Each structure stands twice: as C-alpha cells, then as structure tokens.
Amino acid sequence: MEKTLLRGRVLNFRREPQGPEDTQSFDYFEDGALVMAGGVIEAVGPFETVSAQAAGATVIDHRPNLLMAGFIDLHLHFPQVQVIASWGAQLLDWLNNYTFPEEMRYGDAGHADAMAGAFLDQLIGHGTTSAVGFCSVHRGSVDAYFSQAAQRDMRMIGGKVMMDRNAPEGLCDTPQASYDDSKALIGKWHGRGRASYAVTPRFAITSTPEQLEMAGALAREHPGCYVQTHLSENRDEIAHTLELYPKARDYLDVYQQVGLLSGRSLLGHSIHLEPREIDALAESGAHPVFCPTSNLFLGSGLFDEGGLRARGIVSGIATDIGAGTSYSMLQTLNEGYKILQLQGQALHPYRAFHWITRGNAVALGLEDRIGTLAAGSEADVVVLDARATPAMALRMGRVETLAQELFVLMMMGDDRAVAQTYVAGRAMKPANRG
Ligand code: GUN
Ligand code: ZN
C-alpha cells in the first residue's frame, strides 16, 4: 500500500487539557512525523523513529508548520452558504426574511448539488474535515450533501430538516412525509462510507407536536443516528415556543417529552437555559453546541461554557454557517474567546485547540476515529502556518512558546493559515487539488 509521510511539528491531544500547565494532555514533536496509508494514520512520533519504520514512503516536508487533526464543526447549515452576512435582523426575522426564502431554492437538485460541493470545498479550505450539518427540507439536498462528501471521502454527519409549520408552504413537509423521507435517507446514507445520519427537526417553532413525536420515533428506531436541533437561542424564540407548547415545563422539555434527548443529541446554541434544563442536559449526556460568531451576529446572547462544564456537560463548538459569519474554526475560537471573556471565563489555547479537534469528536463519540492523530485513526490532518499573513508573521517575531503560537493562530488565523488539509490521507485544499 502506498504510504505518505508528513514531516512537521506534530501536535496531538490525548485528553482535555485541564489548564495552561497541563502539557501532559498532548503529545508535541518539534521534529515530528506521521505516516498515512489507506486513509488511516499508521504511525506518529518523532521523525527519526517514524521515518526509520516507513521505508519507501513519499515524504512531504511541512516544516516549520504545525500538523494537527483536522477540525470538526459541530453545527452548520449547508443551504445557507449564500445567506452569510445578511444584514440587520435577529433570529426570527432573519429566518423569515433571508433564510427560509433561500432554502426554498434547494428543491432544485442541481442547485443543491452545486452548493454542496462549493460548501465542502470551503470547509476543506478552512481546515475543517468533518461537520454536522442541517440540509434543507428537501430529500435531494441530503443526497447532494452526502454524495458530494463521498466524492471527497469526508466524514460528515447530517440530515433532512423536518419542518411542518410556521414557514412558507414550499418549505413545509408533513409529519408522515418527514418520517418517511428521513427513514429512506437513513437507509440510503447512514453508515455508507464515512456518512452518518442525524435526525433533524429544525426547532420547536417549525414542528407540530405530531412531527416531533415522529422525530422521537426515528431516534428510537435508529439509535446509531444522531439527533440535532436548536435550543434556547433567542428570547423571542423561547417565548414563542412556550406559547406553542403550553404544557411543556420549559423549552428543552418539548424535546425531552418525545424522546429526543440523549447522549447523541446536539443542541445548537443552548444559551438561555433554566436550572431544570441544565439538570436535564447533565442527566441525559446531551451536548449543547456553542456557536460564537452566530450568537454575536444575531445578538442572541452569551453561552455559559464554564457554567455548563462545571456541571459535567460536554459542549461542542461550531460555526453555525450561515448565521455564523466565518467557516473558520480558528475565527470561531476567536469570537468564542471574547464571549467567554465577557463572562470572566478564559479559554486557554490548549483547551481551544482540543475543543475544535478531539473535544468535538468526544461529543460525537468518535474520538477514536477523528479529532486525533493517534495510530489507527482516520487520516484527516490540517497543516497550520502561524506566519501566513504579514501581520501574523510580525506578531510571531515575539512568540516563544507553543501556547503563544496557538493563541496567535486562533486570534489572527483563518483559511490563509491553513497551508494544506488532508482528508482520508489525500491533500485536498482546493488550490492544491490535482
Ligand atoms: N433556529 C432554527 N433554524 C435556525 C437556523 O437556520 N439558524 C439558526 N441560527 N437558528 C435557527
Ligand atoms: Zn443552526
């Protein structure tokens, strides 16, 4: 089998860093290497040791750049690639004025296919090798998403949005149609290559109770699938939800009552939570997902990462394209850092880079496959250049430690700092694709 050896400064997290001094939580090889074969990482370690055991491998020298596991984005919407940067609205108006009209276009399979390809190339260009995505209500959008991902051999999770009210007619399904379509798509895509399915009721406002029951049934019938939805993003959204579901104890209860809450549930935003909701998250093992650029852009509020972590809740982090304003997980950390600063919480770069790699993989239960460079894991690798722009190069002149370099990358970096992205062992950054 053909082998490729990447040489560079290798950084790989083995567990979540507990603080700035916790250098035991990761391996760092100043002159390091990893060997990829058949889409998998075969060996990782110091260059001298690894290269001695990899005779005949094609060597690609990425020094002095950093090699890390590819980034994982835990929440985004691929049919919103042309909604990013839509002016002036908060959540509900933004959905009605910009997003729903745009998602109507994804009934056209050709359009969905073109946009899915462009979207995945953007992810790769920004160093993201896996993501959990909402498609549109249309079945064809899911086929586009997973078939374009398969062409790139990306590990992607996603699902058809289920929505049957409070949206334009052309964007609404019915409880039965959403169940049937989702079921068919699970049969077609879940476990095929690197694809996994997520049962995807959009959020409480756009589903009738009957539809959420159907979503709960799908989750029960397919325990290997994920569940993704939105929770407590915006105060008007919460008020409207409680009007629509007067018997619910709180917003989360709407999902909990129909069996949508488990360790495989990914709950976008989860900002304005009641104490009972936090208890239910902790008990169920569900994962709130922090979407910093989106939360600032829509003026939604400040995610309490520290408070949730203190309760043992494992949160993910994500771009939330297209309310999010950047595909870059580096820029997502930048804005996330600032949101936590406003609450007196400091996100150390070790924990930040763990979060966008192994941390998000842990939320998915996939930490043995992605988010890691350990031998045996899938060969998704990002190559980071902390001197990618003149301003970064200038700043790097004063940098002495790995932690400082990582912090420069997360505050100043974007796709320009991604020198290359390997997906399942292949160099895939669009400019470099042959
Ligand atoms: N809540 C329901 N749908 C959406 C969406 O598309 N984006 C965001 N940010 N919140 C939502
Ligand atoms: Zn979202």
Tab-separated table of C-alpha atoms and ligand atoms in Angstrom:
chain	number	residue	atom	x	y	z
A	1	MET	CA	0.000	0.000	0.000
A	2	GLU	CA	1.195	3.488	-0.833
A	3	LYS	CA	2.438	5.371	2.189
A	4	THR	CA	2.807	9.095	2.721
A	5	LEU	CA	4.927	10.540	5.487
A	6	LEU	CA	4.178	14.089	6.608
A	7	ARG	CA	7.018	15.839	8.401
A	8	GLY	CA	6.372	18.846	10.600
A	9	ARG	CA	5.720	19.980	14.164
A	10	VAL	CA	3.137	17.447	15.285
A	11	LEU	CA	0.575	18.334	17.972
A	12	ASN	CA	-1.935	15.741	19.129
A	13	PHE	CA	-4.290	15.871	22.130
A	14	ARG	CA	-4.799	12.717	24.177
A	15	ARG	CA	-7.309	14.207	26.638
A	16	GLU	CA	-8.812	17.584	27.526
A	17	PRO	CA	-6.172	19.972	28.916
A	18	GLN	CA	-7.027	20.963	32.480
A	19	GLY	CA	-5.138	24.262	32.370
A	20	PRO	CA	-2.146	26.141	30.952
A	21	GLU	CA	0.295	23.856	32.799
A	22	ASP	CA	-1.294	20.624	31.596
A	23	THR	CA	1.244	19.742	28.935
A	24	GLN	CA	0.710	16.039	29.717
A	25	SER	CA	-2.629	16.173	27.898
A	26	PHE	CA	-0.981	16.240	24.469
A	27	ASP	CA	1.987	14.977	22.515
A	28	TYR	CA	4.139	17.523	20.759
A	29	PHE	CA	7.022	16.547	18.486
A	30	GLU	CA	9.131	19.524	17.383
A	31	ASP	CA	10.573	17.428	14.525
A	32	GLY	CA	7.689	15.034	14.137
A	33	ALA	CA	6.097	12.869	11.513
A	34	LEU	CA	3.041	10.862	10.763
A	35	VAL	CA	2.565	8.118	8.219
A	36	MET	CA	-0.689	7.715	6.306
A	37	ALA	CA	-1.727	4.641	4.339
A	38	GLY	CA	-5.134	3.572	3.074
A	39	GLY	CA	-6.780	6.661	4.576
A	40	VAL	CA	-5.591	5.797	8.074
A	41	ILE	CA	-2.744	7.016	10.281
A	42	GLU	CA	-0.230	4.205	10.683
A	43	ALA	CA	2.348	5.815	12.889
A	44	VAL	CA	3.066	9.105	14.607
A	45	GLY	CA	6.022	10.326	16.642
A	46	PRO	CA	9.487	11.824	16.308
A	47	PHE	CA	10.633	11.998	12.685
A	48	GLU	CA	13.708	9.831	13.281
A	49	THR	CA	11.744	6.950	14.760
A	50	VAL	CA	8.789	7.139	12.405
A	51	SER	CA	10.823	7.542	9.218
A	52	ALA	CA	13.049	4.579	10.132
A	53	GLN	CA	9.941	2.371	10.000
A	54	ALA	CA	8.452	3.880	6.854
A	55	ALA	CA	10.846	2.864	4.114
A	56	GLY	CA	9.539	3.758	0.665
A	57	ALA	CA	7.024	6.312	1.911
A	58	THR	CA	6.578	9.511	-0.091
A	59	VAL	CA	7.841	12.268	2.199
A	60	ILE	CA	6.132	15.669	2.288
A	61	ASP	CA	8.008	18.187	4.377
A	62	HIS	CA	5.694	20.709	6.013
A	63	ARG	CA	8.278	22.168	8.404
A	64	PRO	CA	8.080	24.623	10.134
A	65	ASN	CA	4.290	24.309	10.053
A	66	LEU	CA	2.155	22.552	12.637
A	67	LEU	CA	0.352	19.276	11.898
A	68	MET	CA	-2.868	18.725	13.828
A	69	ALA	CA	-6.009	16.644	13.480
A	70	GLY	CA	-8.483	18.193	11.010
A	71	PHE	CA	-11.050	20.498	12.582
A	72	ILE	CA	-14.590	19.355	13.364
A	73	ASP	CA	-17.567	21.730	13.064
A	74	LEU	CA	-20.494	20.532	15.180
A	75	HIS	CA	-23.338	22.637	13.762
A	76	LEU	CA	-23.954	24.365	10.448
A	77	HIS	CA	-26.442	24.685	7.596
A	78	PHE	CA	-25.174	23.964	4.097
A	79	PRO	CA	-28.162	25.595	2.301
A	80	GLN	CA	-27.150	28.868	3.939
A	81	VAL	CA	-23.870	29.395	2.101
A	82	GLN	CA	-25.478	32.354	0.321
A	83	VAL	CA	-27.159	33.715	3.466
A	84	ILE	CA	-23.958	34.530	5.367
A	85	ALA	CA	-23.710	38.274	6.056
A	86	SER	CA	-27.399	39.185	5.694
A	87	TRP	CA	-27.968	42.494	7.420
A	88	GLY	CA	-29.876	43.759	10.365
A	89	ALA	CA	-32.058	41.043	11.864
A	90	GLN	CA	-32.258	38.849	14.941
A	91	LEU	CA	-33.196	35.175	14.818
A	92	LEU	CA	-36.891	35.024	13.891
A	93	ASP	CA	-36.800	37.890	11.362
A	94	TRP	CA	-33.529	36.570	9.968
A	95	LEU	CA	-35.154	33.184	9.376
A	96	ASN	CA	-38.288	34.633	7.790
A	97	ASN	CA	-36.652	37.348	5.707
A	98	TYR	CA	-33.482	35.703	4.495
A	99	THR	CA	-33.138	32.053	5.362
A	100	PHE	CA	-36.456	30.462	4.508
A	101	PRO	CA	-36.642	32.100	1.050
A	102	GLU	CA	-33.080	30.932	0.381
A	103	GLU	CA	-33.706	27.353	1.485
A	104	MET	CA	-36.637	27.158	-0.971
A	105	ARG	CA	-34.041	27.090	-3.756
A	106	TYR	CA	-32.771	23.720	-2.560
A	107	GLY	CA	-35.796	21.990	-4.039
A	108	ASP	CA	-33.738	22.180	-7.229
A	109	ALA	CA	-31.426	19.168	-7.054
A	110	GLY	CA	-28.862	20.684	-9.429
A	111	HIS	CA	-28.572	23.807	-7.307
A	112	ALA	CA	-28.294	21.753	-4.119
A	113	ASP	CA	-25.534	19.669	-5.673
A	114	ALA	CA	-23.517	22.670	-6.827
A	115	MET	CA	-23.850	24.393	-3.461
A	116	ALA	CA	-22.992	21.231	-1.512
A	117	GLY	CA	-19.760	20.900	-3.487
A	118	ALA	CA	-18.849	24.557	-3.017
A	119	PHE	CA	-19.678	24.341	0.678
A	120	LEU	CA	-17.480	21.275	1.266
A	121	ASP	CA	-14.591	22.907	-0.586
A	122	GLN	CA	-14.946	25.899	1.738
A	123	LEU	CA	-14.794	23.619	4.776
A	124	ILE	CA	-11.660	21.922	3.466
A	125	GLY	CA	-10.072	25.255	2.588
A	126	HIS	CA	-10.608	26.334	6.191
A	127	GLY	CA	-9.138	23.121	7.635
A	128	THR	CA	-12.435	21.502	8.599
A	129	THR	CA	-12.545	17.826	7.703
A	130	SER	CA	-15.776	16.749	9.442
A	131	ALA	CA	-19.016	18.554	10.197
A	132	VAL	CA	-22.559	18.038	11.401
A	133	GLY	CA	-24.920	19.775	9.027
A	134	PHE	CA	-28.547	20.670	8.550
A	135	CYS	CA	-29.678	20.146	4.967
A	136	SER	CA	-32.949	21.686	3.735
A	137	VAL	CA	-36.399	20.129	3.961
A	138	HIS	CA	-35.850	18.561	0.535
A	139	ARG	CA	-34.624	14.988	0.227
A	140	GLY	CA	-32.439	15.935	-2.717
A	141	SER	CA	-30.451	18.320	-0.535
A	142	VAL	CA	-29.402	15.381	1.648
A	143	ASP	CA	-28.410	13.336	-1.386
A	144	ALA	CA	-26.350	16.297	-2.588
A	145	TYR	CA	-24.679	16.739	0.808
A	146	PHE	CA	-23.691	13.107	1.266
A	147	SER	CA	-22.787	12.376	-2.347
A	148	GLN	CA	-20.502	15.414	-2.550
A	149	ALA	CA	-18.983	14.402	0.813
A	150	ALA	CA	-18.432	10.868	-0.508
A	151	GLN	CA	-16.634	12.269	-3.569
A	152	ARG	CA	-14.210	13.922	-1.139
A	153	ASP	CA	-14.181	10.955	1.276
A	154	MET	CA	-15.132	13.252	4.169
A	155	ARG	CA	-16.611	12.000	7.422
A	156	MET	CA	-19.844	14.001	7.506
A	157	ILE	CA	-22.979	13.826	9.607
A	158	GLY	CA	-26.242	15.401	8.527
A	159	GLY	CA	-29.928	15.118	7.926
A	160	LYS	CA	-33.056	16.393	6.247
A	161	VAL	CA	-34.647	19.243	8.142
A	162	MET	CA	-38.097	18.279	9.429
A	163	MET	CA	-40.397	21.313	9.489
A	164	ASP	CA	-44.172	21.369	9.061
A	165	ARG	CA	-45.400	24.787	10.245
A	166	ASN	CA	-44.527	28.459	10.659
A	167	ALA	CA	-42.586	28.577	7.416
A	168	PRO	CA	-43.508	29.177	3.746
A	169	GLU	CA	-45.640	26.440	2.243
A	170	GLY	CA	-42.916	25.332	-0.154
A	171	LEU	CA	-40.659	24.658	2.787
A	172	CYS	CA	-43.057	22.572	4.868
A	173	ASP	CA	-43.410	18.804	4.888
A	174	THR	CA	-45.890	16.816	6.987
A	175	PRO	CA	-45.236	14.580	9.998
A	176	GLN	CA	-45.656	11.440	7.895
A	177	ALA	CA	-43.666	12.683	4.885
A	178	SER	CA	-40.831	13.867	7.135
A	179	TYR	CA	-40.770	10.470	8.834
A	180	ASP	CA	-40.838	8.566	5.551
A	181	ASP	CA	-38.214	10.736	3.881
A	182	SER	CA	-35.896	10.636	6.889
A	183	LYS	CA	-36.284	6.880	7.150
A	184	ALA	CA	-35.462	6.410	3.479
A	185	LEU	CA	-32.428	8.693	3.782
A	186	ILE	CA	-31.188	6.825	6.855
A	187	GLY	CA	-31.449	3.587	4.877
A	188	LYS	CA	-29.592	5.106	1.979
A	189	TRP	CA	-26.825	7.005	3.744
A	190	HIS	CA	-26.297	6.075	7.396
A	191	GLY	CA	-23.095	4.052	7.674
A	192	ARG	CA	-22.351	4.284	3.941
A	193	GLY	CA	-18.654	5.119	3.615
A	194	ARG	CA	-17.966	7.866	6.132
A	195	ALA	CA	-21.550	9.176	6.330
A	196	SER	CA	-23.740	9.186	9.432
A	197	TYR	CA	-27.302	10.424	9.694
A	198	ALA	CA	-28.729	12.916	12.172
A	199	VAL	CA	-32.485	13.086	12.754
A	200	THR	CA	-33.054	16.813	12.257
A	201	PRO	CA	-36.228	18.509	13.496
A	202	ARG	CA	-35.336	22.163	12.811
A	203	PHE	CA	-36.644	23.553	16.121
A	204	ALA	CA	-39.824	23.529	18.177
A	205	ILE	CA	-41.401	26.504	16.395
A	206	THR	CA	-41.356	24.884	12.952
A	207	SER	CA	-42.641	21.483	14.071
A	208	THR	CA	-46.064	20.404	15.229
A	209	PRO	CA	-46.178	18.103	18.271
A	210	GLU	CA	-47.060	15.275	15.865
A	211	GLN	CA	-43.889	15.850	13.884
A	212	LEU	CA	-41.703	15.920	16.983
A	213	GLU	CA	-43.286	12.599	18.025
A	214	MET	CA	-42.245	11.213	14.641
A	215	ALA	CA	-38.716	12.542	15.114
A	216	GLY	CA	-38.595	10.851	18.508
A	217	ALA	CA	-39.748	7.603	16.895
A	218	LEU	CA	-36.959	7.849	14.303
A	219	ALA	CA	-34.388	8.403	17.049
A	220	ARG	CA	-35.679	5.354	18.954
A	221	GLU	CA	-35.745	3.169	15.836
A	222	HIS	CA	-32.226	4.237	14.810
A	223	PRO	CA	-30.172	4.530	17.999
A	224	GLY	CA	-26.963	4.743	15.946
A	225	CYS	CA	-28.109	8.023	14.402
A	226	TYR	CA	-27.582	11.422	15.972
A	227	VAL	CA	-30.274	13.995	16.760
A	228	GLN	CA	-29.665	17.657	16.002
A	229	THR	CA	-31.863	20.672	16.614
A	230	HIS	CA	-31.828	24.172	18.118
A	231	LEU	CA	-32.454	25.136	21.732
A	232	SER	CA	-32.894	28.468	23.548
A	233	GLU	CA	-31.026	30.702	21.147
A	234	ASN	CA	-33.104	33.853	21.457
A	235	ARG	CA	-35.599	35.244	23.994
A	236	ASP	CA	-38.431	35.781	21.471
A	237	GLU	CA	-37.900	32.249	20.182
A	238	ILE	CA	-38.245	30.839	23.704
A	239	ALA	CA	-41.415	32.854	24.395
A	240	HIS	CA	-42.994	31.717	21.125
A	241	THR	CA	-42.050	28.088	21.805
A	242	LEU	CA	-43.702	28.169	25.225
A	243	GLU	CA	-46.876	29.621	23.644
A	244	LEU	CA	-46.921	26.798	21.092
A	245	TYR	CA	-46.233	24.130	23.730
A	246	PRO	CA	-48.153	25.343	26.801
A	247	LYS	CA	-47.803	22.030	28.625
A	248	ALA	CA	-44.002	21.947	28.393
A	249	ARG	CA	-42.113	22.694	31.616
A	250	ASP	CA	-39.574	24.641	29.557
A	251	TYR	CA	-38.096	24.668	26.030
A	252	LEU	CA	-35.960	21.561	26.463
A	253	ASP	CA	-38.966	19.674	27.791
A	254	VAL	CA	-40.567	19.933	24.329
A	255	TYR	CA	-37.787	17.694	23.004
A	256	GLN	CA	-37.367	15.626	26.151
A	257	GLN	CA	-41.028	14.545	26.245
A	258	VAL	CA	-40.817	12.951	22.808
A	259	GLY	CA	-37.541	11.117	23.395
A	260	LEU	CA	-35.191	13.452	21.545
A	261	LEU	CA	-32.821	13.929	24.467
A	262	SER	CA	-29.852	11.569	24.843
A	263	GLY	CA	-26.081	11.440	24.678
A	264	ARG	CA	-26.402	11.562	20.887
A	265	SER	CA	-28.316	14.854	20.887
A	266	LEU	CA	-26.596	18.010	19.642
A	267	LEU	CA	-28.427	21.161	20.726
A	268	GLY	CA	-27.368	24.257	18.825
A	269	HIS	CA	-26.955	27.429	20.909
A	270	SER	CA	-28.385	26.437	24.339
A	271	ILE	CA	-27.831	29.967	25.629
A	272	HIS	CA	-30.743	30.979	27.862
A	273	LEU	CA	-31.203	27.863	29.999
A	274	GLU	CA	-33.343	27.306	33.091
A	275	PRO	CA	-31.882	25.341	36.036
A	276	ARG	CA	-34.131	22.366	35.237
A	277	GLU	CA	-32.905	22.329	31.653
A	278	ILE	CA	-29.299	22.274	32.825
A	279	ASP	CA	-30.107	19.358	35.136
A	280	ALA	CA	-31.730	17.504	32.220
A	281	LEU	CA	-28.704	18.136	29.985
A	282	ALA	CA	-26.376	16.827	32.683
A	283	GLU	CA	-28.507	13.725	33.310
A	284	SER	CA	-29.016	12.858	29.664
A	285	GLY	CA	-25.451	13.465	28.489
A	286	ALA	CA	-26.756	15.642	25.626
A	287	HIS	CA	-24.401	18.185	24.077
A	288	PRO	CA	-25.056	21.911	23.847
A	289	VAL	CA	-23.240	23.444	20.889
A	290	PHE	CA	-21.644	26.883	21.234
A	291	CYS	CA	-21.864	28.965	18.023
A	292	PRO	CA	-19.944	32.148	18.839
A	293	THR	CA	-19.902	34.059	15.551
A	294	SER	CA	-23.600	33.370	15.066
A	295	ASN	CA	-24.531	34.338	18.618
A	296	LEU	CA	-22.778	37.690	18.217
A	297	PHE	CA	-24.069	38.258	14.686
A	298	LEU	CA	-27.733	37.670	15.604
A	299	GLY	CA	-27.318	39.321	19.022
A	300	SER	CA	-28.529	36.107	20.615
A	301	GLY	CA	-26.614	36.082	23.897
A	302	LEU	CA	-23.616	34.711	25.763
A	303	PHE	CA	-23.074	30.951	26.029
A	304	ASP	CA	-22.100	29.936	29.578
A	305	GLU	CA	-19.411	27.396	28.758
A	306	GLY	CA	-17.873	27.438	32.230
A	307	GLY	CA	-21.204	27.011	33.994
A	308	LEU	CA	-22.151	24.023	31.860
A	309	ARG	CA	-18.713	22.435	32.197
A	310	ALA	CA	-18.927	22.757	35.976
A	311	ARG	CA	-22.000	20.524	35.745
A	312	GLY	CA	-20.113	17.893	33.758
A	313	ILE	CA	-21.843	18.802	30.498
A	314	VAL	CA	-19.704	18.323	27.370
A	315	SER	CA	-20.356	21.180	24.934
A	316	GLY	CA	-19.384	21.300	21.296
A	317	ILE	CA	-18.317	24.331	19.281
A	318	ALA	CA	-19.377	25.257	15.760
A	319	THR	CA	-19.633	27.918	13.077
A	320	ASP	CA	-23.414	27.784	12.512
A	321	ILE	CA	-22.996	28.886	8.901
A	322	GLY	CA	-24.984	30.907	7.676
A	323	ALA	CA	-25.916	32.868	10.845
A	324	GLY	CA	-22.262	32.309	11.662
A	325	THR	CA	-20.013	34.674	9.783
A	326	SER	CA	-16.961	32.518	9.105
A	327	TYR	CA	-16.243	28.964	8.004
A	328	SER	CA	-13.062	29.127	10.040
A	329	MET	CA	-12.908	27.220	13.308
A	330	LEU	CA	-9.962	29.499	14.152
A	331	GLN	CA	-12.206	32.569	13.843
A	332	THR	CA	-14.881	30.666	15.766
A	333	LEU	CA	-12.386	30.304	18.626
A	334	ASN	CA	-11.528	33.990	18.321
A	335	GLU	CA	-15.129	35.070	18.874
A	336	GLY	CA	-15.685	32.308	21.417
A	337	TYR	CA	-12.754	33.569	23.443
A	338	LYS	CA	-14.301	37.049	23.545
A	339	ILE	CA	-17.747	35.769	24.558
A	340	LEU	CA	-16.167	33.889	27.440
A	341	GLN	CA	-14.087	36.950	28.392
A	342	LEU	CA	-17.310	38.937	28.814
A	343	GLN	CA	-18.300	36.382	31.454
A	344	GLY	CA	-14.943	36.268	33.242
A	345	GLN	CA	-14.019	32.913	31.658
A	346	ALA	CA	-10.665	32.490	29.897
A	347	LEU	CA	-10.349	29.978	27.080
A	348	HIS	CA	-6.742	28.788	27.046
A	349	PRO	CA	-5.368	27.899	23.585
A	350	TYR	CA	-4.629	24.311	24.640
A	351	ARG	CA	-8.255	23.771	25.548
A	352	ALA	CA	-9.412	25.732	22.493
A	353	PHE	CA	-7.495	23.573	20.012
A	354	HIS	CA	-8.516	20.439	21.864
A	355	TRP	CA	-12.135	21.593	21.560
A	356	ILE	CA	-12.166	22.009	17.765
A	357	THR	CA	-10.486	18.619	17.290
A	358	ARG	CA	-10.769	15.878	19.893
A	359	GLY	CA	-13.339	17.723	22.039
A	360	ASN	CA	-15.938	17.851	19.275
A	361	ALA	CA	-15.080	14.236	18.433
A	362	VAL	CA	-15.819	13.274	22.050
A	363	ALA	CA	-19.246	14.937	21.778
A	364	LEU	CA	-19.869	12.671	18.775
A	365	GLY	CA	-18.449	9.565	20.444
A	366	LEU	CA	-15.907	9.415	17.591
A	367	GLU	CA	-12.693	10.281	19.417
A	368	ASP	CA	-11.079	7.013	18.346
A	369	ARG	CA	-11.556	7.900	14.672
A	370	ILE	CA	-11.372	11.669	14.178
A	371	GLY	CA	-10.029	14.663	16.080
A	372	THR	CA	-6.860	12.701	16.805
A	373	LEU	CA	-3.619	11.758	15.088
A	374	ALA	CA	-3.205	8.552	17.084
A	375	ALA	CA	-2.200	5.477	15.092
A	376	GLY	CA	-5.299	3.720	13.799
A	377	SER	CA	-7.377	6.884	13.438
A	378	GLU	CA	-8.597	8.308	10.139
A	379	ALA	CA	-6.034	10.412	8.288
A	380	ASP	CA	-7.699	13.844	8.455
A	381	VAL	CA	-4.935	16.352	9.060
A	382	VAL	CA	-4.601	20.119	8.944
A	383	VAL	CA	-1.305	21.937	8.317
A	384	LEU	CA	-1.192	25.313	10.079
A	385	ASP	CA	1.094	28.230	9.257
A	386	ALA	CA	1.181	30.811	12.046
A	387	ARG	CA	3.121	33.217	9.787
A	388	ALA	CA	0.580	33.101	6.967
A	389	THR	CA	-0.086	36.838	6.789
A	390	PRO	CA	2.323	39.758	7.228
A	391	ALA	CA	0.566	40.758	10.471
A	392	MET	CA	0.838	37.220	11.827
A	393	ALA	CA	4.496	36.972	10.805
A	394	LEU	CA	5.185	40.268	12.588
A	395	ARG	CA	3.461	39.068	15.749
A	396	MET	CA	5.242	35.704	15.604
A	397	GLY	CA	8.568	37.526	15.952
A	398	ARG	CA	7.823	37.791	19.669
A	399	VAL	CA	6.376	34.311	20.161
A	400	GLU	CA	8.394	31.884	22.264
A	401	THR	CA	6.053	29.065	23.229
A	402	LEU	CA	3.632	26.666	21.591
A	403	ALA	CA	0.744	28.112	23.611
A	404	GLN	CA	1.549	31.615	22.358
A	405	GLU	CA	1.698	30.399	18.772
A	406	LEU	CA	-1.638	28.632	19.110
A	407	PHE	CA	-3.169	31.787	20.523
A	408	VAL	CA	-1.906	33.820	17.564
A	409	LEU	CA	-3.443	31.223	15.241
A	410	MET	CA	-6.834	31.375	16.947
A	411	MET	CA	-6.973	35.156	17.193
A	412	MET	CA	-5.433	36.102	13.835
A	413	GLY	CA	-5.778	32.979	11.704
A	414	ASP	CA	-8.327	31.961	9.103
A	415	ASP	CA	-8.151	29.956	5.861
A	416	ARG	CA	-4.894	31.713	4.968
A	417	ALA	CA	-3.276	29.960	7.926
A	418	VAL	CA	-4.335	26.569	6.560
A	419	ALA	CA	-1.414	25.550	4.355
A	420	GLN	CA	-2.943	22.185	3.491
A	421	THR	CA	-5.785	19.879	4.503
A	422	TYR	CA	-5.566	16.114	4.181
A	423	VAL	CA	-8.842	14.202	4.029
A	424	ALA	CA	-8.549	10.441	4.471
A	425	GLY	CA	-4.875	10.773	3.560
A	426	ARG	CA	-5.284	12.923	0.428
A	427	ALA	CA	-4.184	16.552	0.021
A	428	MET	CA	-7.457	18.389	-0.606
A	429	LYS	CA	-7.088	22.118	-0.062
A	430	PRO	CA	-8.821	23.402	-3.217
A	431	ALA	CA	-5.895	25.418	-4.585
A	432	ASN	CA	-3.707	22.328	-4.317
A	433	ARG	CA	-6.127	19.766	-5.697
A	434	GLY	CA	-4.917	17.979	-8.774
B	1	GUN	N1	-33.208	28.112	14.582
B	1	GUN	C1	-33.969	27.432	13.690
B	1	GUN	N2	-33.415	27.419	12.473
B	1	GUN	C2	-32.260	28.093	12.586
B	1	GUN	C3	-31.223	28.413	11.659
B	1	GUN	O1	-31.264	28.071	10.475
B	1	GUN	N3	-30.181	29.139	12.157
B	1	GUN	C4	-30.101	29.497	13.465
B	1	GUN	N4	-29.056	30.201	13.880
B	1	GUN	N5	-31.067	29.227	14.342
B	1	GUN	C5	-32.126	28.520	13.921
B	2	ZN	ZN	-28.316	26.323	13.328
